[in-house]
XYZ file of C-alpha atoms in Angstrom:
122
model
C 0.000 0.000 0.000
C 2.634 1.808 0.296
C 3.942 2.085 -2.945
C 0.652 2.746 -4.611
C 0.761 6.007 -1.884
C 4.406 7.023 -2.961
C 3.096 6.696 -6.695
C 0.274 8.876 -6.092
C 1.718 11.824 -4.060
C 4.642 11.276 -7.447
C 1.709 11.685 -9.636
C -0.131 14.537 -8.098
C 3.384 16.482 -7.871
C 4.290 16.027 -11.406
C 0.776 17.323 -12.532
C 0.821 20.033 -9.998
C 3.871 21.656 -11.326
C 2.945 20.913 -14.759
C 0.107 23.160 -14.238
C 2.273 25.750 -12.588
C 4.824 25.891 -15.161
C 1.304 26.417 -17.806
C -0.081 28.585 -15.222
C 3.208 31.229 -15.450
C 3.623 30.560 -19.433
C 0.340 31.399 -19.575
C 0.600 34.869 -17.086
C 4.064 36.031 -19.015
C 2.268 35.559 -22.926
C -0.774 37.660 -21.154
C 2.155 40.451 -20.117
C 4.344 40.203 -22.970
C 1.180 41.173 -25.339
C -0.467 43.628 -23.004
C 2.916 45.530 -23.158
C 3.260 45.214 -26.536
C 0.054 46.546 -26.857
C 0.741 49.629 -24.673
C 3.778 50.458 -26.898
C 2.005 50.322 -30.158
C -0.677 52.884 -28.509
C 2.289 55.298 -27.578
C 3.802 54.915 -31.138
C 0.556 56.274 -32.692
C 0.714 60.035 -33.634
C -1.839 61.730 -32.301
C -4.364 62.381 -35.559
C -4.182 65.920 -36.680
C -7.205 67.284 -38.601
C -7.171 66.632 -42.131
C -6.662 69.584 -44.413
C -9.476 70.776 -46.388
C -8.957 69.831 -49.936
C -8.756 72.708 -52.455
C -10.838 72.955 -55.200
C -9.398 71.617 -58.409
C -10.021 71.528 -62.171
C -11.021 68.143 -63.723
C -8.203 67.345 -65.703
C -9.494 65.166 -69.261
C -7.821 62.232 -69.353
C -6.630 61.816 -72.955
C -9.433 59.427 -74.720
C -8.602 57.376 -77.747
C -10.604 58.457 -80.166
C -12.735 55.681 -81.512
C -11.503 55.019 -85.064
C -7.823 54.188 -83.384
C -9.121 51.936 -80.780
C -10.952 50.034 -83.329
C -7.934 50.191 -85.124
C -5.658 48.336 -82.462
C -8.714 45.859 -81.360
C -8.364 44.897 -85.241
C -4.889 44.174 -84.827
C -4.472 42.120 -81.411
C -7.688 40.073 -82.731
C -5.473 39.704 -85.641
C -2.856 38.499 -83.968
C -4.315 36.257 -81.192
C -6.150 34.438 -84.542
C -2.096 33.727 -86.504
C -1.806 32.047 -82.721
C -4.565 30.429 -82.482
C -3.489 28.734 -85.845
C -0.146 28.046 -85.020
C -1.170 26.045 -81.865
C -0.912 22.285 -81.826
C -2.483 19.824 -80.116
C -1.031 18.184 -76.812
C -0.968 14.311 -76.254
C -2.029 13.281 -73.473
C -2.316 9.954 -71.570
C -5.709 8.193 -70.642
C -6.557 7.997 -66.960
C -5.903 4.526 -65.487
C -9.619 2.930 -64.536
C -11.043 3.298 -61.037
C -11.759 -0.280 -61.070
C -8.592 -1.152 -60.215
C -8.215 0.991 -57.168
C -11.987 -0.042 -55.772
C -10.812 -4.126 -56.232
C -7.715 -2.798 -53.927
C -9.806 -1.466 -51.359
C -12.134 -4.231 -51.588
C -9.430 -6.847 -51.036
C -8.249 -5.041 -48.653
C -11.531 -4.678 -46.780
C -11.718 -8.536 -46.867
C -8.310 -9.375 -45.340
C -9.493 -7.068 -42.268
C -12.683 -8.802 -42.011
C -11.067 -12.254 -42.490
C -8.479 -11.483 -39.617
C -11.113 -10.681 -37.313
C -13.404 -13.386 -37.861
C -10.463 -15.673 -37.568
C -8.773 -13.670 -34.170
C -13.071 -14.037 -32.945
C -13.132 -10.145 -32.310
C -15.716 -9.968 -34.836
């Protein structure tokens, strides 16, 4: 009886300064961020009041007049199209059939269920 005592005052010591080590992790995270905190808040300027914009012209942005834009749609549709035309076909390799993977799992599932009915856990 007395070694099951020993064990358990061994056992409620290790888990009581388990918790205590957490306990103070835990406490110096808490301070380390609340400082950190505090620090970023004294960084901050204090906001000064924005300045009243002035009025300003509208500047035009230059426009491209519709004949050239036409123009240079013409010519990139022109040029996607000798692409387009110049592009050849990849290969590319047909995907194996699920049916082999399922009759894996499925023999699979049957050597489990064989084991157990043979170990009588089933």
């Amino acid at each position: 009886m007395s070694e099951f005592m020993e064990g358990l005052n061994l056992t409620v010591l290790g888990v009581t300064i388990v918790f205590m080590v957490l306990s103070i992790l835990a406490v110096v995270l808490y301070a380390v961020g609340w400082i950190e905190r505090r620090l970023v808040e004294r960084e901050k300027p204090a906001p000064s009041p924005a300045p009243t914009p002035s009025p300003v012209e509208k500047e035009d942005k230059p426009v491209i007049p519709p004949r050239d834009l036409a123009v240079i749609t013409a010519a990139i549709l022109a040029y996607t199209a000798e692409k387009a035309s110049q592009l050849r076909p990849l290969p590319f390799k047909r995907k194996v059939s699920d049916a082999w993977r399922l009759y894996g799992v499925q023999s699979q599932m049957e050597e489990v269920e064989d084991f157990n009915y043979e170990m009588g856990k089933w």
